[in-house]
PDB file of C-alpha atoms in Angstrom:
ATOM      1  CA  UNK A   7      98.776  60.271  63.290  1.00  0.00           C
ATOM      2  CA  UNK A   8      98.563  63.929  62.317  1.00  0.00           C
ATOM      3  CA  UNK A   9      94.664  63.205  61.332  1.00  0.00           C
ATOM      4  CA  UNK A  10      93.871  61.781  64.960  1.00  0.00           C
ATOM      5  CA  UNK A  11      96.025  64.636  66.950  1.00  0.00           C
ATOM      6  CA  UNK A  12      93.404  67.331  65.025  1.00  0.00           C
ATOM      7  CA  UNK A  13      90.254  65.321  66.043  1.00  0.00           C
ATOM      8  CA  UNK A  14      91.959  65.332  69.761  1.00  0.00           C
ATOM      9  CA  UNK A  15      92.348  69.091  69.551  1.00  0.00           C
ATOM     10  CA  UNK A  16      89.007  69.850  68.048  1.00  0.00           C
ATOM     11  CA  UNK A  17      86.611  71.157  70.868  1.00  0.00           C
ATOM     12  CA  UNK A  18      83.708  68.839  72.039  1.00  0.00           C
ATOM     13  CA  UNK A  19      80.125  70.109  70.775  1.00  0.00           C
ATOM     14  CA  UNK A  20      78.069  71.298  73.516  1.00  0.00           C
ATOM     15  CA  UNK A  21      74.224  71.987  73.248  1.00  0.00           C
ATOM     16  CA  UNK A  22      74.754  75.552  72.618  1.00  0.00           C
ATOM     17  CA  UNK A  23      76.933  75.117  69.632  1.00  0.00           C
ATOM     18  CA  UNK A  24      74.643  72.306  68.568  1.00  0.00           C
ATOM     19  CA  UNK A  25      71.609  74.887  68.646  1.00  0.00           C
ATOM     20  CA  UNK A  26      73.634  77.642  66.893  1.00  0.00           C
ATOM     21  CA  UNK A  27      74.800  75.315  64.166  1.00  0.00           C
ATOM     22  CA  UNK A  28      70.890  73.784  63.582  1.00  0.00           C
ATOM     23  CA  UNK A  29      68.914  77.193  64.014  1.00  0.00           C
ATOM     24  CA  UNK A  30      65.465  75.157  63.182  1.00  0.00           C
ATOM     25  CA  UNK A  31      65.880  71.974  64.875  1.00  0.00           C
ATOM     26  CA  UNK A  32      64.040  73.725  68.228  1.00  0.00           C
ATOM     27  CA  UNK A  33      61.110  74.211  66.051  1.00  0.00           C
ATOM     28  CA  UNK A  34      58.874  71.311  66.168  1.00  0.00           C
ATOM     29  CA  UNK A  35      55.323  71.820  64.677  1.00  0.00           C
ATOM     30  CA  UNK A  36      52.266  70.050  66.205  1.00  0.00           C
ATOM     31  CA  UNK A  37      51.152  66.842  64.701  1.00  0.00           C
ATOM     32  CA  UNK A  38      47.853  67.221  63.649  1.00  0.00           C
ATOM     33  CA  UNK A  39      45.843  64.176  62.444  1.00  0.00           C
ATOM     34  CA  UNK A  40      44.439  64.415  58.865  1.00  0.00           C
ATOM     35  CA  UNK A  41      41.578  61.809  59.746  1.00  0.00           C
ATOM     36  CA  UNK A  42      39.053  62.533  62.510  1.00  0.00           C
ATOM     37  CA  UNK A  43      36.923  59.709  63.500  1.00  0.00           C
ATOM     38  CA  UNK A  44      33.384  60.308  64.829  1.00  0.00           C
ATOM     39  CA  UNK A  45      32.850  59.591  68.742  1.00  0.00           C
ATOM     40  CA  UNK A  46      30.267  57.474  69.957  1.00  0.00           C
ATOM     41  CA  UNK A  47      27.984  60.195  70.756  1.00  0.00           C
ATOM     42  CA  UNK A  48      28.080  61.412  67.046  1.00  0.00           C
ATOM     43  CA  UNK A  49      27.326  58.330  65.879  1.00  0.00           C
ATOM     44  CA  UNK A  50      24.210  57.471  68.297  1.00  0.00           C
ATOM     45  CA  UNK A  51      22.941  60.753  67.492  1.00  0.00           C
ATOM     46  CA  UNK A  52      23.157  60.211  63.583  1.00  0.00           C
ATOM     47  CA  UNK A  53      21.618  56.938  64.097  1.00  0.00           C
ATOM     48  CA  UNK A  54      18.642  58.285  65.867  1.00  0.00           C
ATOM     49  CA  UNK A  55      18.259  61.018  63.567  1.00  0.00           C
ATOM     50  CA  UNK A  56      18.041  58.290  60.763  1.00  0.00           C
ATOM     51  CA  UNK A  57      15.519  56.149  62.576  1.00  0.00           C
ATOM     52  CA  UNK A  58      13.126  59.335  62.998  1.00  0.00           C
ATOM     53  CA  UNK A  59      13.578  60.386  59.452  1.00  0.00           C
ATOM     54  CA  UNK A  60      12.494  56.916  58.113  1.00  0.00           C
ATOM     55  CA  UNK A  61       9.098  56.974  59.577  1.00  0.00           C
ATOM     56  CA  UNK A  62       6.606  55.112  57.278  1.00  0.00           C
ATOM     57  CA  UNK A  63       2.931  55.140  57.068  1.00  0.00           C
ATOM     58  CA  UNK A  64       1.131  52.606  58.791  1.00  0.00           C
ATOM     59  CA  UNK A  65      -0.752  50.317  56.270  1.00  0.00           C
ATOM     60  CA  UNK A  66      -4.327  50.984  58.097  1.00  0.00           C
ATOM     61  CA  UNK A  67      -3.784  54.763  57.284  1.00  0.00           C
ATOM     62  CA  UNK A  68      -2.950  54.273  53.953  1.00  0.00           C
ATOM     63  CA  UNK A  69      -6.058  52.147  53.590  1.00  0.00           C
ATOM     64  CA  UNK A  70      -8.275  54.587  55.221  1.00  0.00           C
ATOM     65  CA  UNK A  71      -7.136  57.234  53.356  1.00  0.00           C
ATOM     66  CA  UNK A  72      -7.297  55.608  49.867  1.00  0.00           C
ATOM     67  CA  UNK A  73     -10.919  54.349  50.497  1.00  0.00           C
ATOM     68  CA  UNK A  74     -11.922  58.148  51.503  1.00  0.00           C
ATOM     69  CA  UNK A  75     -11.451  59.231  48.004  1.00  0.00           C
ATOM     70  CA  UNK A  76     -14.115  56.667  46.656  1.00  0.00           C
ATOM     71  CA  UNK A  77     -16.952  59.035  47.994  1.00  0.00           C
ATOM     72  CA  UNK A  78     -16.372  62.182  45.392  1.00  0.00           C
ATOM     73  CA  UNK A  79     -15.557  59.459  42.668  1.00  0.00           C
ATOM     74  CA  UNK A  80     -18.890  57.468  42.977  1.00  0.00           C
ATOM     75  CA  UNK A  81     -20.841  60.720  43.345  1.00  0.00           C
ATOM     76  CA  UNK A  82     -18.851  62.443  40.356  1.00  0.00           C
ATOM     77  CA  UNK A  83     -20.033  59.418  37.774  1.00  0.00           C
ATOM     78  CA  UNK A  84     -23.153  61.130  36.837  1.00  0.00           C
ATOM     79  CA  UNK A  85     -21.365  63.977  35.265  1.00  0.00           C
ATOM     80  CA  UNK A  86     -19.651  61.431  32.746  1.00  0.00           C
ATOM     81  CA  UNK A  87     -22.485  60.410  31.274  1.00  0.00           C
ATOM     82  CA  UNK A  88     -21.845  62.613  28.119  1.00  0.00           C
ATOM     83  CA  UNK A  89     -18.511  61.285  27.691  1.00  0.00           C
ATOM     84  CA  UNK A  90     -19.858  57.688  28.331  1.00  0.00           C
ATOM     85  CA  UNK A  91     -22.415  58.100  25.563  1.00  0.00           C
ATOM     86  CA  UNK A  92     -20.002  59.572  22.946  1.00  0.00           C
ATOM     87  CA  UNK A  93     -16.894  57.314  23.756  1.00  0.00           C
ATOM     88  CA  UNK A  94     -18.450  53.786  24.957  1.00  0.00           C
ATOM     89  CA  UNK A  95     -15.002  52.567  25.300  1.00  0.00           C
ATOM     90  CA  UNK A  96     -14.350  54.741  28.835  1.00  0.00           C
ATOM     91  CA  UNK A  97     -16.986  52.979  30.173  1.00  0.00           C
ATOM     92  CA  UNK A  98     -14.786  49.667  30.355  1.00  0.00           C
ATOM     93  CA  UNK A  99     -12.649  51.505  32.945  1.00  0.00           C
ATOM     94  CA  UNK A 100     -15.142  51.849  35.090  1.00  0.00           C
ATOM     95  CA  UNK A 101     -16.534  48.105  34.899  1.00  0.00           C
ATOM     96  CA  UNK A 102     -14.271  46.898  37.838  1.00  0.00           C
ATOM     97  CA  UNK A 103     -16.119  49.441  40.333  1.00  0.00           C
ATOM     98  CA  UNK A 104     -19.530  48.621  39.204  1.00  0.00           C
ATOM     99  CA  UNK A 105     -20.157  46.044  41.953  1.00  0.00           C
ATOM    100  CA  UNK A 106     -19.114  48.543  44.265  1.00  0.00           C
ATOM    101  CA  UNK A 107     -21.119  51.351  42.866  1.00  0.00           C
ATOM    102  CA  UNK A 108     -24.414  49.053  42.690  1.00  0.00           C
ATOM    103  CA  UNK A 109     -23.883  48.026  46.636  1.00  0.00           C
ATOM    104  CA  UNK A 110     -23.246  51.770  47.276  1.00  0.00           C
ATOM    105  CA  UNK A 111     -26.399  52.826  45.405  1.00  0.00           C
ATOM    106  CA  UNK A 112     -28.396  49.955  46.860  1.00  0.00           C
ATOM    107  CA  UNK A 113     -28.142  51.545  50.294  1.00  0.00           C
ATOM    108  CA  UNK A 114     -30.956  54.525  51.085  1.00  0.00           C
ATOM    109  CA  UNK A 115     -29.274  57.847  51.549  1.00  0.00           C
ATOM    110  CA  UNK A 116     -25.654  56.153  51.284  1.00  0.00           C
ATOM    111  CA  UNK A 117     -24.292  59.471  50.196  1.00  0.00           C
ATOM    112  CA  UNK A 118     -25.396  61.357  53.215  1.00  0.00           C
ATOM    113  CA  UNK A 119     -24.471  58.397  55.711  1.00  0.00           C
ATOM    114  CA  UNK A 120     -20.915  58.241  53.970  1.00  0.00           C
ATOM    115  CA  UNK A 121     -20.300  62.131  53.900  1.00  0.00           C
ATOM    116  CA  UNK A 122     -21.146  62.018  57.615  1.00  0.00           C
ATOM    117  CA  UNK A 123     -19.314  59.098  58.597  1.00  0.00           C
ATOM    118  CA  UNK A 124     -16.379  60.064  56.817  1.00  0.00           C
ATOM    119  CA  UNK A 125     -16.608  63.915  58.258  1.00  0.00           C
ATOM    120  CA  UNK A 126     -17.454  62.976  61.782  1.00  0.00           C
ATOM    121  CA  UNK A 127     -16.026  59.730  62.080  1.00  0.00           C
ATOM    122  CA  UNK A 128     -12.540  60.299  60.545  1.00  0.00           C
ATOM    123  CA  UNK A 129     -11.912  64.098  60.021  1.00  0.00           C
ATOM    124  CA  UNK A 130     -13.014  64.904  63.492  1.00  0.00           C
ATOM    125  CA  UNK A 131     -11.644  61.996  65.156  1.00  0.00           C
ATOM    126  CA  UNK A 132      -8.237  62.482  66.883  1.00  0.00           C
ATOM    127  CA  UNK A 133      -7.267  59.113  67.296  1.00  0.00           C
ATOM    128  CA  UNK A 134      -6.567  59.427  63.797  1.00  0.00           C
ATOM    129  CA  UNK A 135      -3.318  60.609  62.454  1.00  0.00           C
ATOM    130  CA  UNK A 136      -2.980  63.679  60.755  1.00  0.00           C
ATOM    131  CA  UNK A 137      -2.389  61.794  57.342  1.00  0.00           C
ATOM    132  CA  UNK A 138      -5.575  59.992  57.467  1.00  0.00           C
ATOM    133  CA  UNK A 139      -7.623  63.290  58.451  1.00  0.00           C
ATOM    134  CA  UNK A 140      -6.360  65.592  55.722  1.00  0.00           C
ATOM    135  CA  UNK A 141      -6.929  63.091  53.125  1.00  0.00           C
ATOM    136  CA  UNK A 142     -10.261  62.704  54.440  1.00  0.00           C
ATOM    137  CA  UNK A 143     -11.053  66.240  54.560  1.00  0.00           C
ATOM    138  CA  UNK A 144      -9.847  66.543  51.155  1.00  0.00           C
ATOM    139  CA  UNK A 145     -12.321  63.986  49.829  1.00  0.00           C
ATOM    140  CA  UNK A 146     -15.244  65.465  51.979  1.00  0.00           C
ATOM    141  CA  UNK A 147     -14.352  69.254  50.441  1.00  0.00           C
ATOM    142  CA  UNK A 148     -14.181  67.538  46.819  1.00  0.00           C
ATOM    143  CA  UNK A 149     -17.510  65.779  47.425  1.00  0.00           C
ATOM    144  CA  UNK A 150     -19.295  69.113  48.521  1.00  0.00           C
ATOM    145  CA  UNK A 151     -17.906  70.972  45.485  1.00  0.00           C
ATOM    146  CA  UNK A 152     -19.369  68.462  43.014  1.00  0.00           C
ATOM    147  CA  UNK A 153     -22.723  69.773  44.114  1.00  0.00           C
ATOM    148  CA  UNK A 154     -22.775  73.208  43.026  1.00  0.00           C
ATOM    149  CA  UNK A 155     -22.481  71.694  39.092  1.00  0.00           C
ATOM    150  CA  UNK A 156     -25.769  70.003  39.853  1.00  0.00           C
ATOM    151  CA  UNK A 157     -27.235  73.239  41.590  1.00  0.00           C
ATOM    152  CA  UNK A 158     -26.331  75.545  38.784  1.00  0.00           C
ATOM    153  CA  UNK A 159     -27.918  72.837  36.394  1.00  0.00           C
ATOM    154  CA  UNK A 160     -31.405  72.914  37.955  1.00  0.00           C
ATOM    155  CA  UNK A 161     -31.160  76.408  38.427  1.00  0.00           C
ATOM    156  CA  UNK A 162     -30.402  77.703  35.080  1.00  0.00           C
ATOM    157  CA  UNK A 163     -32.344  74.918  33.346  1.00  0.00           C
ATOM    158  CA  UNK A 164     -30.256  75.070  30.077  1.00  0.00           C
ATOM    159  CA  UNK A 165     -32.513  72.715  27.906  1.00  0.00           C
ATOM    160  CA  UNK A 166     -32.033  69.853  25.550  1.00  0.00           C
ATOM    161  CA  UNK A 167     -30.300  71.895  22.917  1.00  0.00           C
ATOM    162  CA  UNK A 168     -28.610  75.383  22.126  1.00  0.00           C
ATOM    163  CA  UNK A 169     -25.683  77.085  23.500  1.00  0.00           C
ATOM    164  CA  UNK A 170     -26.690  76.442  27.105  1.00  0.00           C
ATOM    165  CA  UNK A 171     -26.860  72.945  26.647  1.00  0.00           C
ATOM    166  CA  UNK A 172     -23.433  72.769  25.284  1.00  0.00           C
ATOM    167  CA  UNK A 173     -22.071  74.902  28.172  1.00  0.00           C
ATOM    168  CA  UNK A 174     -23.675  72.196  30.724  1.00  0.00           C
ATOM    169  CA  UNK A 175     -21.991  69.271  28.705  1.00  0.00           C
ATOM    170  CA  UNK A 176     -18.762  71.098  28.504  1.00  0.00           C
ATOM    171  CA  UNK A 177     -18.924  71.910  32.288  1.00  0.00           C
ATOM    172  CA  UNK A 178     -20.054  68.346  33.277  1.00  0.00           C
ATOM    173  CA  UNK A 179     -17.317  66.852  31.255  1.00  0.00           C
ATOM    174  CA  UNK A 180     -14.598  68.749  33.136  1.00  0.00           C
ATOM    175  CA  UNK A 181     -16.054  68.212  36.319  1.00  0.00           C
ATOM    176  CA  UNK A 182     -15.968  64.596  35.685  1.00  0.00           C
ATOM    177  CA  UNK A 183     -12.217  64.565  34.373  1.00  0.00           C
ATOM    178  CA  UNK A 184     -11.211  66.741  37.002  1.00  0.00           C
ATOM    179  CA  UNK A 185     -12.781  64.437  39.545  1.00  0.00           C
ATOM    180  CA  UNK A 186     -11.321  61.161  38.082  1.00  0.00           C
ATOM    181  CA  UNK A 187      -7.694  63.189  38.134  1.00  0.00           C
ATOM    182  CA  UNK A 188      -8.056  63.526  41.868  1.00  0.00           C
ATOM    183  CA  UNK A 189      -9.348  60.064  42.665  1.00  0.00           C
ATOM    184  CA  UNK A 190      -6.252  58.533  40.601  1.00  0.00           C
ATOM    185  CA  UNK A 191      -3.682  60.950  42.498  1.00  0.00           C
ATOM    186  CA  UNK A 192      -5.425  60.776  45.635  1.00  0.00           C
ATOM    187  CA  UNK A 193      -5.662  56.733  45.572  1.00  0.00           C
ATOM    188  CA  UNK A 194      -1.932  56.080  44.641  1.00  0.00           C
ATOM    189  CA  UNK A 195      -0.434  58.930  46.712  1.00  0.00           C
ATOM    190  CA  UNK A 196      -2.505  57.434  49.692  1.00  0.00           C
ATOM    191  CA  UNK A 197      -1.152  53.870  48.889  1.00  0.00           C
ATOM    192  CA  UNK A 198       2.484  54.855  48.338  1.00  0.00           C
ATOM    193  CA  UNK A 199       2.310  56.737  52.075  1.00  0.00           C
ATOM    194  CA  UNK A 200       2.593  60.162  50.587  1.00  0.00           C
ATOM    195  CA  UNK A 201       0.271  63.208  51.425  1.00  0.00           C
ATOM    196  CA  UNK A 202      -1.494  64.289  47.842  1.00  0.00           C
ATOM    197  CA  UNK A 203      -2.553  67.849  47.838  1.00  0.00           C
ATOM    198  CA  UNK A 204      -5.401  68.426  45.527  1.00  0.00           C
ATOM    199  CA  UNK A 205      -5.606  71.672  43.170  1.00  0.00           C
ATOM    200  CA  UNK A 206      -8.146  74.375  44.658  1.00  0.00           C
ATOM    201  CA  UNK A 207      -8.864  71.824  47.518  1.00  0.00           C
ATOM    202  CA  UNK A 208      -5.826  71.430  49.717  1.00  0.00           C
ATOM    203  CA  UNK A 209      -5.593  74.804  51.442  1.00  0.00           C
ATOM    204  CA  UNK A 210      -9.252  74.586  52.224  1.00  0.00           C
ATOM    205  CA  UNK A 211      -8.755  71.303  53.557  1.00  0.00           C
ATOM    206  CA  UNK A 212      -5.842  72.003  55.497  1.00  0.00           C
ATOM    207  CA  UNK A 213      -7.753  74.970  57.447  1.00  0.00           C
ATOM    208  CA  UNK A 214     -10.004  72.507  58.530  1.00  0.00           C
ATOM    209  CA  UNK A 215      -7.952  69.892  60.284  1.00  0.00           C
TER     210      UNK A 215
END
C-alpha cells in the first residue's frame, strides 16, 4: 500500500521533463543511403559511350589496307637477291607469293600502274576511310623510298668487287629486311584492324593524308 501511495504522489512526467532527462533525444541525424544506384539517364549515357568506343574496322577496309603493302614488298624483292643466293632456304618463304609476283610482272608497267592507282584511287579518294588512306599512303611512301638505293647504285657504280661492292650488298640486304618487316607489320596490323606506324614513314605519310 505504501508503494502504491508513493506512485500516486509522484508527478506525471511532462514533455519538458522528458526532454530534460534525455537531452540527446532531440538530435536525429539524417539517414544517408550507403549505396547510390545510377539513374536511367546515366545508364543510357554509359551504354552509348560503350557502343561508340567499340567500333570495329570494316572487313573491306582491312582488306584494302593489307593489299596496299604488297606493292612495296614486290618491288623490294630485287634487293634480296644477295640473301637468296647466300641462304637458299630463305627463298622458300617467298614461294607462296610467286604466282602473284609472276602475274604482277607480266603486266606492262605494272609498278607505275599500281603506284598511281593506289595514290589517286585510294589515298586521294575521300570515299575511303582515314584508316585505309593512311595505310595506302604509307605503302606509297615506302615504295618511293625503295627507288633511292637503286638510283644510288646506278650513279655510283660500285662494280663487282671491292669495298664499294660490299657496301652495296650490305645496303641492299638492309633495305630488303626493312621492307619485309614493314610488309609483315603492316599486313598483320591491317588484318587485325589496328593502325600500323612504320618507322621513318608514318610521320611523312600522316602529313599527306
